[in-house]
Short mmCIF file of C-alpha atoms in Angstrom, two decimals:
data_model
loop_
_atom_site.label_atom_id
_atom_site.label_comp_id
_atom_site.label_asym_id
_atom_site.label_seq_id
_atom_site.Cartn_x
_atom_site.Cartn_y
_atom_site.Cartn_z
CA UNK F 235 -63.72 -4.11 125.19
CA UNK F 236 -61.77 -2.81 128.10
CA UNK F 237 -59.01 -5.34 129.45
CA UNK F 238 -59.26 -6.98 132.37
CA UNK F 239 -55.73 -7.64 132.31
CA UNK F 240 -53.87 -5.48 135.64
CA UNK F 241 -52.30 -2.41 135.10
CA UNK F 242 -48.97 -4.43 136.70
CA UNK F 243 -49.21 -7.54 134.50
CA UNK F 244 -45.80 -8.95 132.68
CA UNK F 245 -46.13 -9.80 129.27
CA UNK F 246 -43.21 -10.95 127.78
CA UNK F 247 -41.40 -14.04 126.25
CA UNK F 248 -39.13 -17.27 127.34
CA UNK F 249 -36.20 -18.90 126.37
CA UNK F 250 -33.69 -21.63 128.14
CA UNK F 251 -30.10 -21.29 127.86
CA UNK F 252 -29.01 -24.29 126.64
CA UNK F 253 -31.81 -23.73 123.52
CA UNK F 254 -30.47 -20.70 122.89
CA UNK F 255 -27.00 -19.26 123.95
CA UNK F 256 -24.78 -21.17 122.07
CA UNK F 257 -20.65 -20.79 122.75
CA UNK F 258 -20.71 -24.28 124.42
CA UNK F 259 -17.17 -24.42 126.13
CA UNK F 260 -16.36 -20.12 125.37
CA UNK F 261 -14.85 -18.43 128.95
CA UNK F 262 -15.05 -21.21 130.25
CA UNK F 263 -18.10 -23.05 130.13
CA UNK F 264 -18.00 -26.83 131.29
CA UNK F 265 -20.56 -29.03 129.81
CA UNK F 266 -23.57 -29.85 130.55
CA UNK F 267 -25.86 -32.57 129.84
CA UNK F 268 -27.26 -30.67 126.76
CA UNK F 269 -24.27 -31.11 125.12
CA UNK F 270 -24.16 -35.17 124.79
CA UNK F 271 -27.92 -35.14 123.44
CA UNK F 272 -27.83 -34.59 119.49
CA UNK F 273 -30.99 -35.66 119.53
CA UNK F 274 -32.65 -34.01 122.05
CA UNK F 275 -34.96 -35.12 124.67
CA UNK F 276 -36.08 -38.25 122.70
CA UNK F 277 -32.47 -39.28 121.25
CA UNK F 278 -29.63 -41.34 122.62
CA UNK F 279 -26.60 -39.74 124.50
CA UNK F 280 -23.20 -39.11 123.20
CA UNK F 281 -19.78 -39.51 124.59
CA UNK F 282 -18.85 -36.00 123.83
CA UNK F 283 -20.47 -33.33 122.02
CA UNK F 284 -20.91 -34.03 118.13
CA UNK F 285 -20.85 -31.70 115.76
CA UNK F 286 -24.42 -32.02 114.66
CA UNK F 287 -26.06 -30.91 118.16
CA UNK F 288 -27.96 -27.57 116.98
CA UNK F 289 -27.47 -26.38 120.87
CA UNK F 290 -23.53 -26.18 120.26
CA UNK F 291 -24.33 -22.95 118.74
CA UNK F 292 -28.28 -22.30 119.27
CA UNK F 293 -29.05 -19.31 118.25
CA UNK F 294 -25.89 -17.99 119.07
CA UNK F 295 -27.88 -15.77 121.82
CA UNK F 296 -24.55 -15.45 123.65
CA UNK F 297 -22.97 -12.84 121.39
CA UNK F 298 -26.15 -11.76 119.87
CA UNK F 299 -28.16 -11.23 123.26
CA UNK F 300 -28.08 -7.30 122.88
CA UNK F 301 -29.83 -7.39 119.04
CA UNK F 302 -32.36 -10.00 120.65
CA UNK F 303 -33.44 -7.41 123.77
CA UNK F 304 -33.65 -4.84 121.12
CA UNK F 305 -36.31 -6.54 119.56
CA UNK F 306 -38.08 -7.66 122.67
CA UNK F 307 -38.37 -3.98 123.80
CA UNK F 308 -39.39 -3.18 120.19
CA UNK F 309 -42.55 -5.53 121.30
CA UNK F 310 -42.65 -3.84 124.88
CA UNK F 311 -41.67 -6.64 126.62
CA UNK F 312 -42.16 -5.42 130.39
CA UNK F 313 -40.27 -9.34 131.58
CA UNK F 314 -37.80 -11.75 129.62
CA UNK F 315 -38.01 -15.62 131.28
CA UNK F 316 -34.08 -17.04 130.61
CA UNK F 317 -31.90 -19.25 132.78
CA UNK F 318 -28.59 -19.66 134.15
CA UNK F 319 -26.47 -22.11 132.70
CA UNK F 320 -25.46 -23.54 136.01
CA UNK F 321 -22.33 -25.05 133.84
CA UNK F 322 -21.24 -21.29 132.79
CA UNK F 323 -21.28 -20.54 136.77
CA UNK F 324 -19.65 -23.84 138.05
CA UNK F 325 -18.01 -25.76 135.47
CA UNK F 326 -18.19 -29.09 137.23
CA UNK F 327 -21.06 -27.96 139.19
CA UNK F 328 -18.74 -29.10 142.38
CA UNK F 329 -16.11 -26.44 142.07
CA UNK F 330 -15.02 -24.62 144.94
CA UNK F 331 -15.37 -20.82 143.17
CA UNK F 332 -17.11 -19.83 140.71
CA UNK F 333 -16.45 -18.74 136.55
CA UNK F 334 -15.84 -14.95 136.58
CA UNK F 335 -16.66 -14.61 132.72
CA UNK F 336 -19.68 -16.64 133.37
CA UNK F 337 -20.87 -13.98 135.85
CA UNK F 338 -20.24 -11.30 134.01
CA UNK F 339 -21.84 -12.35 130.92
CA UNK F 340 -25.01 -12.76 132.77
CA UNK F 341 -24.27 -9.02 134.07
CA UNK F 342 -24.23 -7.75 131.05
CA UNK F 343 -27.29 -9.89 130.39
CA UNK F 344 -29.49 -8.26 132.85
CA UNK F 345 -28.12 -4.87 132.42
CA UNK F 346 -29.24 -5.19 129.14
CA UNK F 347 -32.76 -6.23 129.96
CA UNK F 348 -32.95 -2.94 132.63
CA UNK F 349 -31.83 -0.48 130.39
CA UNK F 350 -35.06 -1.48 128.06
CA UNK F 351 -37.28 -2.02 131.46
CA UNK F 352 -37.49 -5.62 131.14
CA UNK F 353 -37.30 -7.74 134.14
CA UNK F 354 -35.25 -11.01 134.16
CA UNK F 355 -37.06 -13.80 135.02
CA UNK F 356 -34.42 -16.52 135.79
CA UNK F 357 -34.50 -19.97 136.13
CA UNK F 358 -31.88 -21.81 137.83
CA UNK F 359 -31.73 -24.99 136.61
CA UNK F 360 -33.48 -25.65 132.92
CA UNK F 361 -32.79 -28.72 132.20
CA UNK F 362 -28.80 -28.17 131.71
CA UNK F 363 -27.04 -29.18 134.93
CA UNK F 364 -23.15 -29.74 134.41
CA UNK F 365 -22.37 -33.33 132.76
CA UNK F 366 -19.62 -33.30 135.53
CA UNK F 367 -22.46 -34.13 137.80
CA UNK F 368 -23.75 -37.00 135.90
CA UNK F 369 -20.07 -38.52 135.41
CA UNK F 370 -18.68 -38.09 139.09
CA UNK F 371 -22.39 -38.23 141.48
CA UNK F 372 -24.79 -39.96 138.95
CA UNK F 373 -26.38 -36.47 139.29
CA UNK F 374 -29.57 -35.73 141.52
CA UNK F 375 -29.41 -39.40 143.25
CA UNK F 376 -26.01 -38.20 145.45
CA UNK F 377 -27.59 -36.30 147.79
CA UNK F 378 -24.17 -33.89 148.03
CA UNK F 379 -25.77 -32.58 144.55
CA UNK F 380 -28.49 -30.26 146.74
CA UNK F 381 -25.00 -28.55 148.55
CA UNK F 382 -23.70 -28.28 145.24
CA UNK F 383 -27.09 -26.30 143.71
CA UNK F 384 -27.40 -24.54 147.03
CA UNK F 385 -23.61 -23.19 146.34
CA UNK F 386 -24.61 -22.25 142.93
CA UNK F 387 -28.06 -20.78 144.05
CA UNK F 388 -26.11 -18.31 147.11
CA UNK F 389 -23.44 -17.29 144.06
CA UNK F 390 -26.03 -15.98 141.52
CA UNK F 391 -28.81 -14.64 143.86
CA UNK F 392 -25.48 -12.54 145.87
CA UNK F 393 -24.30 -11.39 142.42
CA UNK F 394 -27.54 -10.54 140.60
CA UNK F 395 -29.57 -8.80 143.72
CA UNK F 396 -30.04 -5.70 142.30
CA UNK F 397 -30.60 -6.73 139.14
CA UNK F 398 -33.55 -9.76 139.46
CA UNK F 399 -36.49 -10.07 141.81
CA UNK F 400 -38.45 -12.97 140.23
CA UNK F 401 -36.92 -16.64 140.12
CA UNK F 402 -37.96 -19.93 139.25
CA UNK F 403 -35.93 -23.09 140.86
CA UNK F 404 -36.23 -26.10 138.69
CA UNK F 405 -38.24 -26.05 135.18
CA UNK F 406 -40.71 -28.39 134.77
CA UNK F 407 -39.62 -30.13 138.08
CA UNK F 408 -42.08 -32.71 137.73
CA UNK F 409 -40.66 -34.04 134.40
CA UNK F 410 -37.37 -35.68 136.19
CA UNK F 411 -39.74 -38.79 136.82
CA UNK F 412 -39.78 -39.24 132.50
CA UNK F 413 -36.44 -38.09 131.44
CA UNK F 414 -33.37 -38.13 134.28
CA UNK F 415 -30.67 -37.78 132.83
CA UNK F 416 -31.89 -34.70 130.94
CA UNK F 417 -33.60 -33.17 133.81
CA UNK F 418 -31.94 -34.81 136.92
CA UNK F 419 -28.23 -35.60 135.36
CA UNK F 420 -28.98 -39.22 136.15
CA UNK F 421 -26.34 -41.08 134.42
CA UNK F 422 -27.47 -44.75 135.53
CA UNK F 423 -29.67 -46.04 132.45
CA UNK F 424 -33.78 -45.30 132.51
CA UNK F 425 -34.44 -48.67 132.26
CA UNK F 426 -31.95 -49.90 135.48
CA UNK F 427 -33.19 -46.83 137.35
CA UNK F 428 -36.20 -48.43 140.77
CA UNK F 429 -38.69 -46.53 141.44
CA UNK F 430 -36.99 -45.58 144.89
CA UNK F 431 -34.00 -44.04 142.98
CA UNK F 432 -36.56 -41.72 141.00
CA UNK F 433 -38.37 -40.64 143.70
CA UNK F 434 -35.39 -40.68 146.30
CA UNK F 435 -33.91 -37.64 143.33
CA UNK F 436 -36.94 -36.02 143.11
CA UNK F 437 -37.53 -35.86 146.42
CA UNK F 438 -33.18 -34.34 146.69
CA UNK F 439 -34.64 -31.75 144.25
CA UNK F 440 -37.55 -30.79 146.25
CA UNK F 441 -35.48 -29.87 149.10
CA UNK F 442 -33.14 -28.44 146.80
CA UNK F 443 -35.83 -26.22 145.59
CA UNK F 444 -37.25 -25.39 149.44
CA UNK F 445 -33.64 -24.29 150.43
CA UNK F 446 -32.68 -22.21 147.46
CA UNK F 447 -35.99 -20.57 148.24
CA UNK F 448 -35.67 -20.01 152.19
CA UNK F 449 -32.06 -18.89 150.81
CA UNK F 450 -33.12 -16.25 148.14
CA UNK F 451 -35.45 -14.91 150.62
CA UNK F 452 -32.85 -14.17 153.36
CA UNK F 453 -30.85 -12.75 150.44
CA UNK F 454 -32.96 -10.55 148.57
CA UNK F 455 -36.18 -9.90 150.85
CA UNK F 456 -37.98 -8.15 148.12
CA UNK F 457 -37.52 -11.34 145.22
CA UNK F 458 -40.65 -13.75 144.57
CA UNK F 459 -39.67 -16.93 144.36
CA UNK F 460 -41.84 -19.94 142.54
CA UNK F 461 -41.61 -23.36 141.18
CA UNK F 462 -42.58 -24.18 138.16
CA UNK F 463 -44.49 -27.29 136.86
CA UNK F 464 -45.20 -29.27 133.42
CA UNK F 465 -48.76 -28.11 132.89
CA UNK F 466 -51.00 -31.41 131.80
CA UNK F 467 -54.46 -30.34 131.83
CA UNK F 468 -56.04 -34.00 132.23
CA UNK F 469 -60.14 -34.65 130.99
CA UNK F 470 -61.47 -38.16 131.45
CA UNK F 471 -61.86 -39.21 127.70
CA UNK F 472 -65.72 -40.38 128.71
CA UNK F 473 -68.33 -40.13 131.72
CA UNK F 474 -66.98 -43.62 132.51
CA UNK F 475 -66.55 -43.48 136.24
CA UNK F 476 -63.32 -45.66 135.73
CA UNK F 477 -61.89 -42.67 133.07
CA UNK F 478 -62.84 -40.15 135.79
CA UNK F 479 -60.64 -42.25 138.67
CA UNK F 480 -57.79 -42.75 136.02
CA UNK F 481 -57.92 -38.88 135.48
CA UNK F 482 -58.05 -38.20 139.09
CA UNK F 483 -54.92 -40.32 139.10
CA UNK F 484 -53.19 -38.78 136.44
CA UNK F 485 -53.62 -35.76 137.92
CA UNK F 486 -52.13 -36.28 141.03
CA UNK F 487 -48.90 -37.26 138.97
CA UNK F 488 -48.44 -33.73 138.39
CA UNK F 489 -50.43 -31.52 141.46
CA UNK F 490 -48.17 -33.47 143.82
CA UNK F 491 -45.11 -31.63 142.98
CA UNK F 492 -47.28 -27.88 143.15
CA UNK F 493 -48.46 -29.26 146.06
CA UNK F 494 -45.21 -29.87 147.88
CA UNK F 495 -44.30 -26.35 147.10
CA UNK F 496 -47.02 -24.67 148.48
CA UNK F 497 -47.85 -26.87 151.36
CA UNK F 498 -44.62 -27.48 152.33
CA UNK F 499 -44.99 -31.03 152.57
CA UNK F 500 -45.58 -34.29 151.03
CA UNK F 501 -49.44 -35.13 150.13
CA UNK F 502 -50.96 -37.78 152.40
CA UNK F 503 -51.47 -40.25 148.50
CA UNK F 504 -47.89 -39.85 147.87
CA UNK F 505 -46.90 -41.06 151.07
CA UNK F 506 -49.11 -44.24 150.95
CA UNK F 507 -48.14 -44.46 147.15
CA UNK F 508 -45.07 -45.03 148.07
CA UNK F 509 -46.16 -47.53 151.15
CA UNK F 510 -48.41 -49.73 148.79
CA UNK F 511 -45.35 -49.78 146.55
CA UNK F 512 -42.66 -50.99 148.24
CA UNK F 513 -40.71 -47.52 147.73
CA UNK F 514 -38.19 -46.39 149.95
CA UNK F 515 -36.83 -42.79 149.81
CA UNK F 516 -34.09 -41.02 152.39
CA UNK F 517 -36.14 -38.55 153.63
CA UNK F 518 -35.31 -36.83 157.19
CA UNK F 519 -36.02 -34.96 159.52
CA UNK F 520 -33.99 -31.80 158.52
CA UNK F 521 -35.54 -33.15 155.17
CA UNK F 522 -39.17 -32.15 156.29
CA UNK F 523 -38.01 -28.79 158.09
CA UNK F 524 -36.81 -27.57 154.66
CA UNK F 525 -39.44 -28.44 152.63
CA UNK F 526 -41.63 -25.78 154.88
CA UNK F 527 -39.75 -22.84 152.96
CA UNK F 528 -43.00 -22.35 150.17
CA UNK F 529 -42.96 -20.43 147.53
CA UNK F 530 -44.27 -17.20 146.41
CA UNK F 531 -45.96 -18.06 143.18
CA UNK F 532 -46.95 -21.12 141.36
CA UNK F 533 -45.78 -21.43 137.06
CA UNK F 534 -45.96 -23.51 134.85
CA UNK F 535 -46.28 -24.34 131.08
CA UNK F 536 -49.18 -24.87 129.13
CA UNK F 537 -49.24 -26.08 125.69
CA UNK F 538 -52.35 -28.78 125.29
CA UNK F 539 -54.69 -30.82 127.01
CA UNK F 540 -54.71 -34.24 127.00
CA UNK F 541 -57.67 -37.22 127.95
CA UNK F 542 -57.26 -40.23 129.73
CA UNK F 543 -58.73 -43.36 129.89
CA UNK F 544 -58.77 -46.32 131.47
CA UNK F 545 -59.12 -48.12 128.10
CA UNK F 546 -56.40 -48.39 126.15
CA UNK F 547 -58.09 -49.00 122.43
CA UNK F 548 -58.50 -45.20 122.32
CA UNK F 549 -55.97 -42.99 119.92
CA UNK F 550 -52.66 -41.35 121.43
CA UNK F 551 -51.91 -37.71 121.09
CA UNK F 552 -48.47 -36.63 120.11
CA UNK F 553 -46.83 -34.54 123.09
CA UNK F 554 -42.94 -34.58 124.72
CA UNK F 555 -43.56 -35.58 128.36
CA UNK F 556 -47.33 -35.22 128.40
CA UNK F 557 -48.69 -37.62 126.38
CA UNK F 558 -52.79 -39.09 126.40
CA UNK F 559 -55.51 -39.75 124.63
CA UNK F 560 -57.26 -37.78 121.67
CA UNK F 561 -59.95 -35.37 122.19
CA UNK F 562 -62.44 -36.02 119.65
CA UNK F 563 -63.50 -32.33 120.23
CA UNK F 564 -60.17 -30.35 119.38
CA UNK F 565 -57.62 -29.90 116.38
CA UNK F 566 -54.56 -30.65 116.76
CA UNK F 567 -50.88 -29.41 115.61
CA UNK F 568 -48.68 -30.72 112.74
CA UNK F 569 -46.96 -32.04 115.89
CA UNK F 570 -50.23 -33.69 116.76
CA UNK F 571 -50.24 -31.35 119.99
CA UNK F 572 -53.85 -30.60 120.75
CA UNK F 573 -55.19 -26.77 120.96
CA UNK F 574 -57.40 -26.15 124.01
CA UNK F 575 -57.21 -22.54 124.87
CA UNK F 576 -59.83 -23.29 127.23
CA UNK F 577 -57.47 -25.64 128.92
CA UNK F 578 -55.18 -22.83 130.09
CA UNK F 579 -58.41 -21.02 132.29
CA UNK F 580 -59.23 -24.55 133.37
CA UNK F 581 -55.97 -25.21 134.79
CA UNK F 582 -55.32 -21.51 136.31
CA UNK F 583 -58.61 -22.30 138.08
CA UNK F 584 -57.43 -25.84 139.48
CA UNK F 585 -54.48 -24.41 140.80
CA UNK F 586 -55.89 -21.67 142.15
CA UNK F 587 -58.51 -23.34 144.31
CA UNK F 588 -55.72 -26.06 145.13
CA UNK F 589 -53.33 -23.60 146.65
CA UNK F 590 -54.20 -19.91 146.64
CA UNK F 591 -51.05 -18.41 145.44
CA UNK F 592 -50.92 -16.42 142.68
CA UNK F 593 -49.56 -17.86 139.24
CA UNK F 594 -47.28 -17.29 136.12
CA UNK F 595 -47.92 -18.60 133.12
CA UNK F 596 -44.14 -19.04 131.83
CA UNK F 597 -44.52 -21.71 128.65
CA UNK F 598 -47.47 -21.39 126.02
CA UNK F 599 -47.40 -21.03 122.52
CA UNK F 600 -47.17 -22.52 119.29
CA UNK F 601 -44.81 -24.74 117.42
CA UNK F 602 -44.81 -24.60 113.36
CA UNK F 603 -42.77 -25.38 110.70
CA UNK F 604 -42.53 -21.46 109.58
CA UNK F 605 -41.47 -20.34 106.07
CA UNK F 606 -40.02 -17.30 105.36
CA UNK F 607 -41.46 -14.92 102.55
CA UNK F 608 -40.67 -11.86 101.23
CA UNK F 609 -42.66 -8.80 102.92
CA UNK F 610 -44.00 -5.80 101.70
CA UNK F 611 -40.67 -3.37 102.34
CA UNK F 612 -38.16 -5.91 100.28
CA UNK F 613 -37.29 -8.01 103.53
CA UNK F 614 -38.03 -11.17 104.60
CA UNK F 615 -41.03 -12.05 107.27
CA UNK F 616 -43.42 -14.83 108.56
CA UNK F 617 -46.87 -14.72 107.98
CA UNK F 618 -47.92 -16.55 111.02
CA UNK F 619 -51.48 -15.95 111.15
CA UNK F 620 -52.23 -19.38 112.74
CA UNK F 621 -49.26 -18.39 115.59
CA UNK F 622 -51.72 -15.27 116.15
CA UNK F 623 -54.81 -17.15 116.24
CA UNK F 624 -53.41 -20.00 119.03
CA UNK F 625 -52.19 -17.49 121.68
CA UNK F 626 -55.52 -14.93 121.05
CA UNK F 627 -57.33 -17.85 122.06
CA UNK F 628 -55.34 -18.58 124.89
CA UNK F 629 -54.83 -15.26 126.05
CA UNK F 630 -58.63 -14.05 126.22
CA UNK F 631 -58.83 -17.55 128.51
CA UNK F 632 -56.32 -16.19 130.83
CA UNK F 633 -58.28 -13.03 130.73
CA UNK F 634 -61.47 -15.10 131.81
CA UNK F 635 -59.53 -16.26 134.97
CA UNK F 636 -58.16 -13.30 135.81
CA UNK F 637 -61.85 -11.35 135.85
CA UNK F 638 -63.15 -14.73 137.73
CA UNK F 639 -60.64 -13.09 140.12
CA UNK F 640 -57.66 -15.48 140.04
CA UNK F 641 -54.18 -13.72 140.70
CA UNK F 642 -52.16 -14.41 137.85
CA UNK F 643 -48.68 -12.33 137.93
CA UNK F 644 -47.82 -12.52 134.17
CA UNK F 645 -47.88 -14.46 130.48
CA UNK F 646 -43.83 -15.31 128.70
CA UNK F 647 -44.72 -16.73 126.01
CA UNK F 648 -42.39 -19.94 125.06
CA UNK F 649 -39.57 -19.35 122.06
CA UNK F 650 -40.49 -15.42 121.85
CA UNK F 651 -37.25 -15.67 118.85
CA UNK F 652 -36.45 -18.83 117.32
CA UNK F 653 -34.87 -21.46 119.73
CA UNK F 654 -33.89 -24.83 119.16
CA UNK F 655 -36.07 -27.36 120.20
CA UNK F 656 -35.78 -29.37 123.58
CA UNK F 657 -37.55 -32.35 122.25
CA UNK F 658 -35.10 -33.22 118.97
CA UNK F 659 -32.77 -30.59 119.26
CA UNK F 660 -34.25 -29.03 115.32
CA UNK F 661 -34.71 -26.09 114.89
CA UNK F 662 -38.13 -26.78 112.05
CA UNK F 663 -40.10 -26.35 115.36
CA UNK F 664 -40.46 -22.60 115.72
CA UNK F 665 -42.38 -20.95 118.42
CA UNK F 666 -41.36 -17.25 118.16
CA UNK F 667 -42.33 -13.63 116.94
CA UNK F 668 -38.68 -13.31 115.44
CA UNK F 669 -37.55 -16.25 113.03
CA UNK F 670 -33.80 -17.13 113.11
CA UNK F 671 -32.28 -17.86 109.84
CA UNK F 672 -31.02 -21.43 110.98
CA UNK F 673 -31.61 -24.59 109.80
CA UNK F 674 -31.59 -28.17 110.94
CA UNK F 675 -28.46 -28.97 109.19
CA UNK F 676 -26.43 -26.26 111.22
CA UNK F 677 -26.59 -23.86 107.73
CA UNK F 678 -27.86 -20.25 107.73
CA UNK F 679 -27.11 -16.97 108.75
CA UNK F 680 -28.45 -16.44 111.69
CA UNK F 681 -29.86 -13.40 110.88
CA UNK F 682 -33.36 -12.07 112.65
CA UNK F 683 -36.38 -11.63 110.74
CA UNK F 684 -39.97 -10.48 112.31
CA UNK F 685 -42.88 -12.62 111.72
CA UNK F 686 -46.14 -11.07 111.34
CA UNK F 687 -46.85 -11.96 114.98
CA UNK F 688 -44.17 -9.63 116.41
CA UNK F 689 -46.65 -6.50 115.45
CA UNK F 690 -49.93 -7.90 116.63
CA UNK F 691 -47.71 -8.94 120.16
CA UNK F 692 -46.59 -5.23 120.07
CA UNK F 693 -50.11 -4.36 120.01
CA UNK F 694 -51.18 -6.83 122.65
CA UNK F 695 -48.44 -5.10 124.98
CA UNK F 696 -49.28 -2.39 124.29
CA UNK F 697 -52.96 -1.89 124.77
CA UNK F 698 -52.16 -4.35 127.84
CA UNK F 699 -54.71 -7.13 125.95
CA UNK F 700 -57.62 -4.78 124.60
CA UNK F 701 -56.62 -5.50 121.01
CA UNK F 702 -57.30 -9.03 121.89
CA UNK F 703 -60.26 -10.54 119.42
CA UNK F 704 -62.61 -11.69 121.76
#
């Protein structure tokens, strides 16, 4: 079957910094907030950094990042999704000039990905802004924090011109509302935290975002700038009208933050949400001028769908910051993650008709407790067959969308090599085509192996989606 995939599309992979890089205070580095969470996104904070937090080293990307774009031009990678550690740039992320070495490494970085005709896809803040912040503003609820990212923003987009056209602001910007501290920096306890302080830092990120974006535009006129959302693909569990409005509802939880992006301005339900409820957020006029800088592209991740109900007898799925009810009609993951490939083409669609922009799928795959095995010329490999099967699903779905005629710029898939996980900071949970010999009690050798998937990815680059099984 001929692809309906564009000549122009970007297949490649994703990774965050802090999941990946490693060298935790080398040349420099402050900390961030990744670096007091042993545990990841569902564990308790630390005082300091432990020596059991996997991210200390992660893959040890940092002085390995050369091997790693080998391999991801091996596959034909035509775009590689990382961030900046904002920490590596600004060690306090309030500091008058910038890290040198930090700079440069992400120099060499990029240079790297050009040489193999990859382009950088960078993210500026993933989930890793400086621990500084948290200790000295209480992070995104100072509202000095947006000069401080706007600072950061002009530094990288100045340095890196030449070198990347496509950047994200904020990953997952919609997830601040469920974890703070590890998205926002927000030292003050979840449980002390009023509804007006959440939104009041969501809405200093949104403006945040809006400026960085007016900013990279003046700066590098040819660069597409998006934001990128937590994907939740919502059903109503039944017909029931009432699981139909709580679905509608749930939805808007996440659509409001796309919606902000592309419209430039707050949705008339937030606004009386926050009415109803009492909520009071410092919001001005500049405020609203700012926000009118849109973006150029709407991403987001997509791993599962979930239902919702306005029961609560029904099951729970398992999930990070996504979680719902249990579809009765789909399997589900060893992490109890649902697989809906037809979720992804469902959710293109929505946003599409929503907003009209084109879209970037930057987070899909699958997570699986891998085992290594010997292969047939005396190394090691992964036979991943079910890895295969997950994102040929998913990827014939996006090819649906795309021939219904919906713009859709490009595919990373999430953990392309071995990364530690976000959620609890293990590395068991492995999304990529190349496994990392690490384990989750900081042992191995860190040496690169590919899984069985790497070749059939090759192939899917390569013949730009026709070897798909459809």
């Amino acid at each position: 079957m001929q692809s309906k995939f564009p000549k122009n599309f970007l297949w490649g992979g994703a990774v965050a910094a802090n999941q990946c890089e490693g060298a935790f205070d080398e040349d420099g580095k402050g900390l961030s907030v990744q670096d007091v969470l042993p545990r990841g996104l569902r564990g308790a904070r630390t005082e300091a950094p432990t020596p059991d937090n996997l991210k200390l080293v992660g893959i040890d990307f940092y002085h390995r990042y050369k091997e790693d774009i080998r391999l991801f031009a091996e596959m034909g990678f035509k775009v590689f999704r990382t961030s900046i550690a904002w920490s590596r740039i600004f060690p306090n992320g309030d500091d008058e000039a910038p890290n040198e070495a930090g700079l440069a490494f992400y120099d060499s970085l990029f240079d790297e990905c050009l040489k193999y005709g990859i382009q950088p896809l960078v993210t500026l803040s993933h989930y890793e802004p400086p621990l500084a912040l948290a200790q000295k503003y209480d992070g995104w609820l100072d509202r000095r924090t947006i000069s401080f990212f706007e600072r950061f923003a002009r530094t990288v987009f100045t340095r890196y011109k030449d070198k990347v056209k496509y950047w994200l602001t904020f990953n997952e910007i919609n997830a601040i509302l469920k974890a703070p501290f590890m998205c926002g920096a927000i030292q003050t306890d979840r449980e002390r935290l009023t509804e007006s302080q959440l939104y009041t830092a969501m809405h200093y990120q949104l403006v945040a975002s809006a400026a960085v974006t007016k900013l990279c535009h003046e700066l590098i006129p040819d660069a597409m700038v998006g934001c990128m959302i937590l994907g939740v693909t919502v059903y109503p569990l039944t017909p029931s009208p009432d699981d139909v409005i709580k679905t509608m509802l749930r939805d808007r939880e996440t659509y409001q933050f796309a919606h902000i992006h592309a419209r430039g301005e707050y949705p008339s339900y937030l606004l009386r949400y926050f009415e109803k409820n009492d909520i009071h957020i410092d919001i001005t006029d500049e405020d609203r001028a700012i926000l009118k800088n849109t973006v150029d592209f709407i991403s987001f991740s997509y791993y599962s769908s979930i239902c919702e109900s306005a029961s609560e007898n029904a099951a729970m799925t398992g999930g990070n910051l996504s979680k719902g009810f249990i579809n009765p009609y789909l399997k589900s993951t060893e992490w109890g993650w649902q697989i809906d490939p037809q979720g992804l083409r469902y959710t293109l669609t929505k946003l599409y008709d929503l907003y009209g922009l084109p879209l970037f799928i930057v987070e899909n795959g699958l997570g699986a407790d891998d085992v290594l095995t010997d292969a047939e010329d005396g190394g090691k490999t992964v036979d991943d067959d079910y890895r295969i099967d997950y994102l040929n699903a998913h990827l014939v779905e996006v090819e649906k969308a795309i021939d219904d005629g919906i713009p859709v710029l490009g595919y990373t898939s999430w953990g392309c090599i071995d990364i530690v996980s976000a959620s609890t900071a293990e590395m068991r949970k492995r999304y990529g085509y190349i496994y990392v010999d690490r384990n989750d009690d900081g042992s191995g050798s860190l040496r690169r192996y590919k899984k069985k998937s790497f070749s059939w990815y090759r192939e899917v680059i390569r013949t730009n989606g026709e070897s798909l099984e459809r």
